[in-house]
mmCIF file of C-alpha atoms in Angstrom:
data_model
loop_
_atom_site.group_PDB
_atom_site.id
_atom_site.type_symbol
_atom_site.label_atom_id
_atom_site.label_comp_id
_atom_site.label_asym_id
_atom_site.label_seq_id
_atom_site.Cartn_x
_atom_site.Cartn_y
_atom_site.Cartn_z
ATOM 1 C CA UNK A 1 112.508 88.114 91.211
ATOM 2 C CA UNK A 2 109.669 90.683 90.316
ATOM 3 C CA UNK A 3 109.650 93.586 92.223
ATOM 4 C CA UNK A 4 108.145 93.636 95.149
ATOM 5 C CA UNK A 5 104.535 95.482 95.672
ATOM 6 C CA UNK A 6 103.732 95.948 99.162
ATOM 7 C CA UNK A 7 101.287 94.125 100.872
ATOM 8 C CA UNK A 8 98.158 95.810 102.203
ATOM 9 C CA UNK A 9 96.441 94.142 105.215
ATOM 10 C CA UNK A 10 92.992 95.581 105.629
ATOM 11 C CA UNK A 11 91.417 95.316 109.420
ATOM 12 C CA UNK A 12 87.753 96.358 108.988
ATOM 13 C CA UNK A 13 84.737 98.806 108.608
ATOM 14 C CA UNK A 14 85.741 102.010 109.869
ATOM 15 C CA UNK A 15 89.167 101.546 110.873
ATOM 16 C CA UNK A 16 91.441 104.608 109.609
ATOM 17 C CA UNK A 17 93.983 103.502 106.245
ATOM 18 C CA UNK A 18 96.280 106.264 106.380
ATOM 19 C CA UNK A 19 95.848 107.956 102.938
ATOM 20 C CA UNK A 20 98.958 107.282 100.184
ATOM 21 C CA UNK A 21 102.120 109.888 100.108
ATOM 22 C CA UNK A 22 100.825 110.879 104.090
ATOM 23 C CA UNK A 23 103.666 110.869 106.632
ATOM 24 C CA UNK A 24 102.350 107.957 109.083
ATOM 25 C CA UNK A 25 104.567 108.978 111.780
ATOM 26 C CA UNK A 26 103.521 112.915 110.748
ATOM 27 C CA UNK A 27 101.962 114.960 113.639
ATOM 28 C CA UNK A 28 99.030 114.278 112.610
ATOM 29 C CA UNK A 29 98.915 110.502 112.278
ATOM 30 C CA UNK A 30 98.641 109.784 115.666
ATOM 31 C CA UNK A 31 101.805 107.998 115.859
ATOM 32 C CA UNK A 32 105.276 108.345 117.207
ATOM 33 C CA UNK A 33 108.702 107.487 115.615
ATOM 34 C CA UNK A 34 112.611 107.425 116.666
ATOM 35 C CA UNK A 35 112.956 110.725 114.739
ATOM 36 C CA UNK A 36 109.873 112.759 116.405
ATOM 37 C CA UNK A 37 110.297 111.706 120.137
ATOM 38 C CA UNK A 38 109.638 108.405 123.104
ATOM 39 C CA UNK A 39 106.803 105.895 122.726
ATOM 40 C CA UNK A 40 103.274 107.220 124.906
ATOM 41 C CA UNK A 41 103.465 105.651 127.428
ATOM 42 C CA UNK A 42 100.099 103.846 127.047
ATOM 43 C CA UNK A 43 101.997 101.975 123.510
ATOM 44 C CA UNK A 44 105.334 101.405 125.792
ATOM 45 C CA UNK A 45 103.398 99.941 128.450
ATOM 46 C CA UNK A 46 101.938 96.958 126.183
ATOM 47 C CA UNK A 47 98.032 96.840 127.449
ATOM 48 C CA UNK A 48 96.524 96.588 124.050
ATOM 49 C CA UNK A 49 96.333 92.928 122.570
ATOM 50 C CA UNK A 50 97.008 93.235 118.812
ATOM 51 C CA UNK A 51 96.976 89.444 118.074
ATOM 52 C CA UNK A 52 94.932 86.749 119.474
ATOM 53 C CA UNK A 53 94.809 82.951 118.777
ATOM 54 C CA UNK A 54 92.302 80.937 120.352
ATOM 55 C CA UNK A 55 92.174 77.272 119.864
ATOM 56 C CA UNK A 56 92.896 77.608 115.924
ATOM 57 C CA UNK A 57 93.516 74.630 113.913
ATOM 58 C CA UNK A 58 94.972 74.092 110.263
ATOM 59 C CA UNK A 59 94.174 72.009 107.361
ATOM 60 C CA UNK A 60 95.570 71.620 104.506
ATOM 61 C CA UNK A 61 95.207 69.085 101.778
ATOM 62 C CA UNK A 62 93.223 67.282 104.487
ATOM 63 C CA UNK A 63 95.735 66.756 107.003
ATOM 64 C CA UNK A 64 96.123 68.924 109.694
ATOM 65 C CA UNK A 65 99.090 70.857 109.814
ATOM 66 C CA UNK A 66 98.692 71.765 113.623
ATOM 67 C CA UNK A 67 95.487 72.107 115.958
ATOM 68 C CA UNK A 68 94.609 73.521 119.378
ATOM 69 C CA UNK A 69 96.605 76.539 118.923
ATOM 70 C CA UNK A 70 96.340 79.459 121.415
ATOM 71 C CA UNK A 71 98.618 82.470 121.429
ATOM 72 C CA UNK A 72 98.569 86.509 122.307
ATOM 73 C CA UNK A 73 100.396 89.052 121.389
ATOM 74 C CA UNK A 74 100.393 92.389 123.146
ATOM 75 C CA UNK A 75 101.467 95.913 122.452
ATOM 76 C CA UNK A 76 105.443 96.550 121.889
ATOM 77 C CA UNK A 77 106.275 92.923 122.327
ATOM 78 C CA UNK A 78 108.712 90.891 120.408
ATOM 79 C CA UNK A 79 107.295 87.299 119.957
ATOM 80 C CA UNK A 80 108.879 84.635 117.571
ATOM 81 C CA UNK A 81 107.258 81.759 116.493
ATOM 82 C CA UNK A 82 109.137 78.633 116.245
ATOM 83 C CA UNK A 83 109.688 74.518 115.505
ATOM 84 C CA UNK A 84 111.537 72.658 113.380
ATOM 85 C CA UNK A 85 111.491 72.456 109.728
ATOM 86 C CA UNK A 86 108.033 71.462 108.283
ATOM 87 C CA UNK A 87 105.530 72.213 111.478
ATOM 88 C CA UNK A 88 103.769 75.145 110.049
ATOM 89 C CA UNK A 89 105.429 78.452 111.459
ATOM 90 C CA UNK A 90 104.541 80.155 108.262
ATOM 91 C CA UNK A 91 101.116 78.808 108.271
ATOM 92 C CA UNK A 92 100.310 79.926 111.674
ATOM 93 C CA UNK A 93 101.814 83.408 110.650
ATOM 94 C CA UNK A 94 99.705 83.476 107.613
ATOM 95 C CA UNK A 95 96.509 81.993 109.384
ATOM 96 C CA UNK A 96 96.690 84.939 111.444
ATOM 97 C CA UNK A 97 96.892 87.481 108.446
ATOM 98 C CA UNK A 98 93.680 85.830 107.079
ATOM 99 C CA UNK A 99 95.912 84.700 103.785
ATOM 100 C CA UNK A 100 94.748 81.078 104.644
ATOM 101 C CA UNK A 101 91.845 79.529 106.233
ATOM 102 C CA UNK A 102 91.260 77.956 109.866
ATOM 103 C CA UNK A 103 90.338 75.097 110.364
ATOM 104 C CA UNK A 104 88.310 75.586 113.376
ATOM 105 C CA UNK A 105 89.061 78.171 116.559
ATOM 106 C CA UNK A 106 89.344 81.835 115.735
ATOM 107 C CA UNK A 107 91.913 84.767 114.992
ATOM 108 C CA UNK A 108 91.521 88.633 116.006
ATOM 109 C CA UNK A 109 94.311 91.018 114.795
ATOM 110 C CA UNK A 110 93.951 94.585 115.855
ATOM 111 C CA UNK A 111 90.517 93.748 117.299
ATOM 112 C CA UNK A 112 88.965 92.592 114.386
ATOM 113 C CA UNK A 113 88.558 89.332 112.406
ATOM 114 C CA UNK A 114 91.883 88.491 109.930
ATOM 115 C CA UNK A 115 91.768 90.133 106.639
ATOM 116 C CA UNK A 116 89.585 93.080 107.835
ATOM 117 C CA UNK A 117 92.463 95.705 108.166
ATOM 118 C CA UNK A 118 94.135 98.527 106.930
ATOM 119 C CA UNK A 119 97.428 99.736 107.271
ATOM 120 C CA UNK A 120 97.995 98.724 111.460
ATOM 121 C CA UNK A 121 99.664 95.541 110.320
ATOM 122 C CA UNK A 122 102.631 95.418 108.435
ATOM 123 C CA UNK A 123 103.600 92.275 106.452
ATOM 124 C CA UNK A 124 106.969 90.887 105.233
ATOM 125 C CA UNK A 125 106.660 87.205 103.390
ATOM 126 C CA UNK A 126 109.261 84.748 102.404
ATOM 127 C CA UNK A 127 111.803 86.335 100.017
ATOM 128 C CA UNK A 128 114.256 85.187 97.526
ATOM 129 C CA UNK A 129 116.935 87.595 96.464
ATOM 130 C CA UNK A 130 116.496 89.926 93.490
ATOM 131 C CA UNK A 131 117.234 89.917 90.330
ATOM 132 C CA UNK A 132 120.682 91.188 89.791
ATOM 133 C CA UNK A 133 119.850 92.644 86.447
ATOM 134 C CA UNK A 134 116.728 95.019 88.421
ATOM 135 C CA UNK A 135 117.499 98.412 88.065
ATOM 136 C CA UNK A 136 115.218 99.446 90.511
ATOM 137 C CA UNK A 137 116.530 101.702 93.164
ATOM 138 C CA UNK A 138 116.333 100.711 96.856
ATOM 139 C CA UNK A 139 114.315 103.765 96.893
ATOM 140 C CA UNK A 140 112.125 103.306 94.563
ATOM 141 C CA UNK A 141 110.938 99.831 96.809
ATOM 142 C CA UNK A 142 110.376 101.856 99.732
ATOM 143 C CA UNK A 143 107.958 104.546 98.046
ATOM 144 C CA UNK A 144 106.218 101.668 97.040
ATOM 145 C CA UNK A 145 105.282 100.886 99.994
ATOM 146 C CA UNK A 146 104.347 104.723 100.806
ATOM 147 C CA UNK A 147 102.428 105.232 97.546
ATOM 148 C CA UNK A 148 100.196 101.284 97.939
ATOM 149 C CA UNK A 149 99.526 100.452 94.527
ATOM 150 C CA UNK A 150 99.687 103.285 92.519
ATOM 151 C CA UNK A 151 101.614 103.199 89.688
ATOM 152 C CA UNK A 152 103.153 105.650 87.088
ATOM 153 C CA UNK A 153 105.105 108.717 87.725
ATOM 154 C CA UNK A 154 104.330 110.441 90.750
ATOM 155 C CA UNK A 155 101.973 113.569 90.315
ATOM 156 C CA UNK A 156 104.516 117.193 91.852
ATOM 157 C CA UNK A 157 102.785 118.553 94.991
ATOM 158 C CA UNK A 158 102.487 118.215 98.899
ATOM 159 C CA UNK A 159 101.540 114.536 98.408
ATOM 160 C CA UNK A 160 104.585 113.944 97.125
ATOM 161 C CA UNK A 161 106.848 115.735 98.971
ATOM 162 C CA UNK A 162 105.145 114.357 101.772
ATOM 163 C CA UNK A 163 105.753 110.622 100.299
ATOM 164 C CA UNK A 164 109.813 111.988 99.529
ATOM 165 C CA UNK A 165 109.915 112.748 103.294
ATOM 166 C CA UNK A 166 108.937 109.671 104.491
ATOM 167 C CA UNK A 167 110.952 107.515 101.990
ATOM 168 C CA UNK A 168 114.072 109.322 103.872
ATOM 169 C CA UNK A 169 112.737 109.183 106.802
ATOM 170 C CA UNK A 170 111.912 105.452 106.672
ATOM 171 C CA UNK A 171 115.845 104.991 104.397
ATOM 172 C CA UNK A 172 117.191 106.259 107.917
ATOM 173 C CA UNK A 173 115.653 104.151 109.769
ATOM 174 C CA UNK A 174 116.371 101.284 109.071
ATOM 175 C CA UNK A 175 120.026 102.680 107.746
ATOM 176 C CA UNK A 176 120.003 102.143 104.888
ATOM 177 C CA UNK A 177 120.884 106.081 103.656
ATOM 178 C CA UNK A 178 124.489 104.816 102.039
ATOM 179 C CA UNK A 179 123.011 102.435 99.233
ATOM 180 C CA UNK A 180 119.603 103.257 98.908
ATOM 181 C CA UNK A 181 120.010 105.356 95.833
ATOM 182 C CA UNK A 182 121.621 101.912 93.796
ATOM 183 C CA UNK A 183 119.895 99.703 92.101
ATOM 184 C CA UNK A 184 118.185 97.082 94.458
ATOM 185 C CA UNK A 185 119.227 93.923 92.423
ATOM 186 C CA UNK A 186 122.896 94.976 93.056
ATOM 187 C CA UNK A 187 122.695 94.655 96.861
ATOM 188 C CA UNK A 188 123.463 91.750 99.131
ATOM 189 C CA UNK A 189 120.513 90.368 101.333
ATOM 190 C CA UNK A 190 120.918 92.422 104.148
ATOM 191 C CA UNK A 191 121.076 95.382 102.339
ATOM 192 C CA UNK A 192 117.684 94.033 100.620
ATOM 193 C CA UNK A 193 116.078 92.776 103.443
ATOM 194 C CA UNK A 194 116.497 96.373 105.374
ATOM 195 C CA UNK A 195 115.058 98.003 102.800
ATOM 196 C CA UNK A 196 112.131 95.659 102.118
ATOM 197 C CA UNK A 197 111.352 96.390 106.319
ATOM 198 C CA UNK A 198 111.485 100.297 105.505
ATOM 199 C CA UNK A 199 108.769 99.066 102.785
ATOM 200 C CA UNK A 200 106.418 96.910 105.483
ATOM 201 C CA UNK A 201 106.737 99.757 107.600
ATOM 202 C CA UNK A 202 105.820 102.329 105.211
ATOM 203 C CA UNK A 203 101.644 103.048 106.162
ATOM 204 C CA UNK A 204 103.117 103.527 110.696
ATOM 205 C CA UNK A 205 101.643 99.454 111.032
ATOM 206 C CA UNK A 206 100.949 98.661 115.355
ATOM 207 C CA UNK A 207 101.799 95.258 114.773
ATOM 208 C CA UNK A 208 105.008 93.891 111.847
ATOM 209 C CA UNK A 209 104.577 90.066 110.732
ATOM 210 C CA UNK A 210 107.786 88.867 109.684
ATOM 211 C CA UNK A 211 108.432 85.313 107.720
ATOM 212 C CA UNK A 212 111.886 84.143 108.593
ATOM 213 C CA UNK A 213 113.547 87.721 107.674
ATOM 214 C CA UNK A 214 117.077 86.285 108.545
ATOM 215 C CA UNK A 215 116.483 83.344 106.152
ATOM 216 C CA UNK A 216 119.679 83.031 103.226
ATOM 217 C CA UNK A 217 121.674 85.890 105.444
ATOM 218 C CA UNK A 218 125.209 85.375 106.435
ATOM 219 C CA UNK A 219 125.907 85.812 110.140
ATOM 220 C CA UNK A 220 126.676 89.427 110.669
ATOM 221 C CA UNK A 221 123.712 90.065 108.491
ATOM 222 C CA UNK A 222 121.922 88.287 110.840
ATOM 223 C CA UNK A 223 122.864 90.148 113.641
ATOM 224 C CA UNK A 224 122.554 93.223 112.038
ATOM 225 C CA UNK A 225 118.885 92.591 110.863
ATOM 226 C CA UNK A 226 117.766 90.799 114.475
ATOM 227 C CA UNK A 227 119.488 94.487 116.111
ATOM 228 C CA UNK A 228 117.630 96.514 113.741
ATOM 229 C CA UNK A 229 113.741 94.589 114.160
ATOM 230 C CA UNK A 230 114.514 94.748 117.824
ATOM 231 C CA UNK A 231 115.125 98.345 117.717
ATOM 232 C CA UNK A 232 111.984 98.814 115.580
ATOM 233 C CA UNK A 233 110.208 97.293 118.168
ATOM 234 C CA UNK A 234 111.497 99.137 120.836
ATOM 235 C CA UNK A 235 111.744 102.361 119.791
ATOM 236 C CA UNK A 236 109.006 102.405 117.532
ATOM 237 C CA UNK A 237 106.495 100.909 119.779
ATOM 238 C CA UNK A 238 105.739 98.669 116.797
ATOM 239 C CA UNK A 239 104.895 94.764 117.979
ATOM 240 C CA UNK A 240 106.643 92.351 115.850
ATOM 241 C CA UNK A 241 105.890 88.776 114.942
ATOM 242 C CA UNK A 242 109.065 87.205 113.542
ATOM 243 C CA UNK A 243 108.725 82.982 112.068
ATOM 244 C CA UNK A 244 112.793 81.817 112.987
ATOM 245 C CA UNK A 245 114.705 78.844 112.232
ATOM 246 C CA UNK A 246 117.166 79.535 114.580
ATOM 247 C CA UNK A 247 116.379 81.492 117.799
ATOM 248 C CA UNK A 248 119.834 82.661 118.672
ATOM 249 C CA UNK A 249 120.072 85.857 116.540
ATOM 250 C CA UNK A 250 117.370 86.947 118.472
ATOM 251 C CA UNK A 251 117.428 85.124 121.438
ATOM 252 C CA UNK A 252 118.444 88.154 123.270
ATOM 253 C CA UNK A 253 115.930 90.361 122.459
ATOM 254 C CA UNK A 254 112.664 88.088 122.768
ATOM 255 C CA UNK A 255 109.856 89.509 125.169
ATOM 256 C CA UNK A 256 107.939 85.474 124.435
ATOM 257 C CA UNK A 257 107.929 82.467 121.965
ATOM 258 C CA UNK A 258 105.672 80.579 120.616
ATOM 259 C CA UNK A 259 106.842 77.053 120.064
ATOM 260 C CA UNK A 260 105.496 74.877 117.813
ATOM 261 C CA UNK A 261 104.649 71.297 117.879
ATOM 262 C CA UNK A 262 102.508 68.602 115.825
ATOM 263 C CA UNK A 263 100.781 68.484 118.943
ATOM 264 C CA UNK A 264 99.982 72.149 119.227
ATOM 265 C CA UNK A 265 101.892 75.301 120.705
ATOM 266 C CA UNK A 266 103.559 76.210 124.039
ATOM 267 C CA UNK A 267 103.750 79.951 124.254
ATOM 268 C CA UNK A 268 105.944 81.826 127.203
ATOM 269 C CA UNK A 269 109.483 83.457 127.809
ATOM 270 C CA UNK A 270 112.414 81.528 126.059
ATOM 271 C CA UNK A 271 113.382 80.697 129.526
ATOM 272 C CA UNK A 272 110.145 79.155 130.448
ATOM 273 C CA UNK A 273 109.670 77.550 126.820
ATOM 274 C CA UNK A 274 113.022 76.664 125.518
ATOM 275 C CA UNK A 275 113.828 73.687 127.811
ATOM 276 C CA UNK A 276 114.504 70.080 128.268
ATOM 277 C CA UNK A 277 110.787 69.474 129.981
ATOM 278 C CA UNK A 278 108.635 71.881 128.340
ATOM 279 C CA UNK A 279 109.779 70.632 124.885
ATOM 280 C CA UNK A 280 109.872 66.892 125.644
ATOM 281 C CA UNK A 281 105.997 67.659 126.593
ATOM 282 C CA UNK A 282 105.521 69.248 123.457
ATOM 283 C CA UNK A 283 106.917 66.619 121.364
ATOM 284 C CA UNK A 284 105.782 63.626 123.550
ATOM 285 C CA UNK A 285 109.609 62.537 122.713
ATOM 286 C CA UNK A 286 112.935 62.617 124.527
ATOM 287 C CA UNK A 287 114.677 66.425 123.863
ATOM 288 C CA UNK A 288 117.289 68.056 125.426
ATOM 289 C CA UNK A 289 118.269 71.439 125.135
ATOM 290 C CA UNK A 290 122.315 72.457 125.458
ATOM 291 C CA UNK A 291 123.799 75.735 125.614
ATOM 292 C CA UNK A 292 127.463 75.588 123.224
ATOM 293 C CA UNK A 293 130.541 77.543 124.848
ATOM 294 C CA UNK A 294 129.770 80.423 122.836
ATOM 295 C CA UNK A 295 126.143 80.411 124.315
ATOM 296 C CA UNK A 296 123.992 79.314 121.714
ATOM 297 C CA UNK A 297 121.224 77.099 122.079
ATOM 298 C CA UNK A 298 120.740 73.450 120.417
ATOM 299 C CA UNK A 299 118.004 71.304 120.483
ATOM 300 C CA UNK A 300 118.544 67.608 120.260
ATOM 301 C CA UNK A 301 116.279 65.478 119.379
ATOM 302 C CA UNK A 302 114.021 67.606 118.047
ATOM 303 C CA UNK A 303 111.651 66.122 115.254
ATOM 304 C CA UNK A 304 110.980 67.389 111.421
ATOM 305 C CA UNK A 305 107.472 67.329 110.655
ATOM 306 C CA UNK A 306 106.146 65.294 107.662
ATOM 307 C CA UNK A 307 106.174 66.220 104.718
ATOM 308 C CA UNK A 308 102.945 66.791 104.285
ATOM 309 C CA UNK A 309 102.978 69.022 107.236
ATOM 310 C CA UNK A 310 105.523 71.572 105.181
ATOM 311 C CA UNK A 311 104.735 75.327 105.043
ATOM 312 C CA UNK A 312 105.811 75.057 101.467
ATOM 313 C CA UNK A 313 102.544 73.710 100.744
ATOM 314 C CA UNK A 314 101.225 77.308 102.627
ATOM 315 C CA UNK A 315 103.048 79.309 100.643
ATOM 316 C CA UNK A 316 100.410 81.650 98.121
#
């Protein structure tokens, strides 16, 4: 796999884009991290709306992946966005980035229309594992995401010892100290995957879209990852958007879901969403949710999209 640049989502005229090599949770970004002290309490408290869907629909290839979509997502939440296989959680994700088109309806993120913003969202696609031949420290794939897309050797000065700070800082983090100095292409996923978060996190982003992050991961990767976004979010103040498979990794730590169907989207606690009813509405089909003795959920019944319906075909 190539190495990994990060991904820049721009959200308008006049909005701040916190320079390269700058600290973003420095004193004088305006932002708050684990390291320098508690969330304000006008972040922790959630009253900003950072995402907004209203009544968005999706085509591609002229057939509509899903319509009538509505969905919010406020300040220091944790949403996920799920469905089975092939209904278009990655398009809705991506949709809301301004990466692909609507249909009809509309998308705000961070106020603004999608693909008008700067460094307030961070972004973390699909991934497949690296290369094990990279030689590429884990450190070097953070400071990318510090340094945007500048390339070449890194000029001495305060810039750069600013950047160097905030590579550690970030390494910590998401604790990843113990391996970040080895190449990246000889860790294992989890290892990978917590350092490509340190990356979206790099510019101090409000809001972190995530595309199936525990995808490939074995299960106490999973858990580790789903412990470390949640304490991201909650320590951070940082919203996060996650696209899931399976909910239980994160089941626990879920503020809302967002549920997708062909029909459209049901949006709402996991108590409130994740149930017999709610889903057999959704699907307009017979579905019943069980909890296993080791308290998992499984949903029965529940129907793969068509084919044509598949994210893969979203993928850019």
């Amino acid at each position: 796999m190539p190495l990994v640049k990060p991904t820049t989502v721009r959200t308008g005229p006049g909005s701040e884009t916190v320079p390269a090599g700058r600290d973003p949770f420095g004193p004088d970004s305006g932002r708050v991290s684990a390291v320098a002290g508690p969330v304000p309490a006008d972040r922790a408290a959630g009253t900003a709306t950072l995402l907004e869907v209203t009544d968005a629909s999706v085509v591609l290839g002229g057939c509509a992946v899903w319509s009538a979509v509505n969905a919010s997502v406020t300040e220091g939440e944790f949403v996920a966005i799920l469905g089975p296989n092939g209904v278009g959680k990655s398009t809705l994700l991506k949709a809301s980035l301004g990466l692909l088109p609507l249909a009809s309806g509309r998308v705000r993120l961070l106020g603004r229309a999608p693909g008008e913003a700067n460094a307030g969202v961070g972004y973390l696609p699909q991934r497949r594992s690296f290369d094990a031949s990279l030689r590429v420290r884990g450190l070097d794939v953070v400071r990318l995401g510090v340094d945007g897309d500048r390339w070449g050797l890194p000029v001495p000065g305060r810039r750069s010892r600013q950047a160097a700070a905030t590579v550690d800082r970030l390494v910590d983090l998401v604790g990843a100290g113990g391996y970040a100095h080895r190449p990246v292409g000889q860790l294992s996923g989890g290892e990978q995957q917590r350092l490509l978060i340190a990356q979206a996190l790099a510019r101090g982003p409000r809001l972190l879209m995530l595309d199936e992050p525990l995808d490939s991961l074995d299960l106490p990767n999973q858990a580790a990852v789903a412990g470390l976004i949640s304490r991201i979010c909650r320590e951070e103040g940082v919203a996060v958007v996650m696209v899931a498979h399976d909910v239980n990794p994160i089941l626990g730590y879920l503020d809302r879901v967002i549920y997708l169907g062909q029909g459209g989207a049901i949006s709402g606690t996991p108590d409130e969403v994740i149930t017999s009813e709610t889903l057999t509405r959704l699907y307009g089909t017979p579905i019943e949710v069980l909890t296993a003795s080791d308290g998992r959920l499984v949903v029965v019944g529940q129907p793969e999209a068509p084919a044509h319906h598949s994210d893969r075909h979203a993928r850019s």
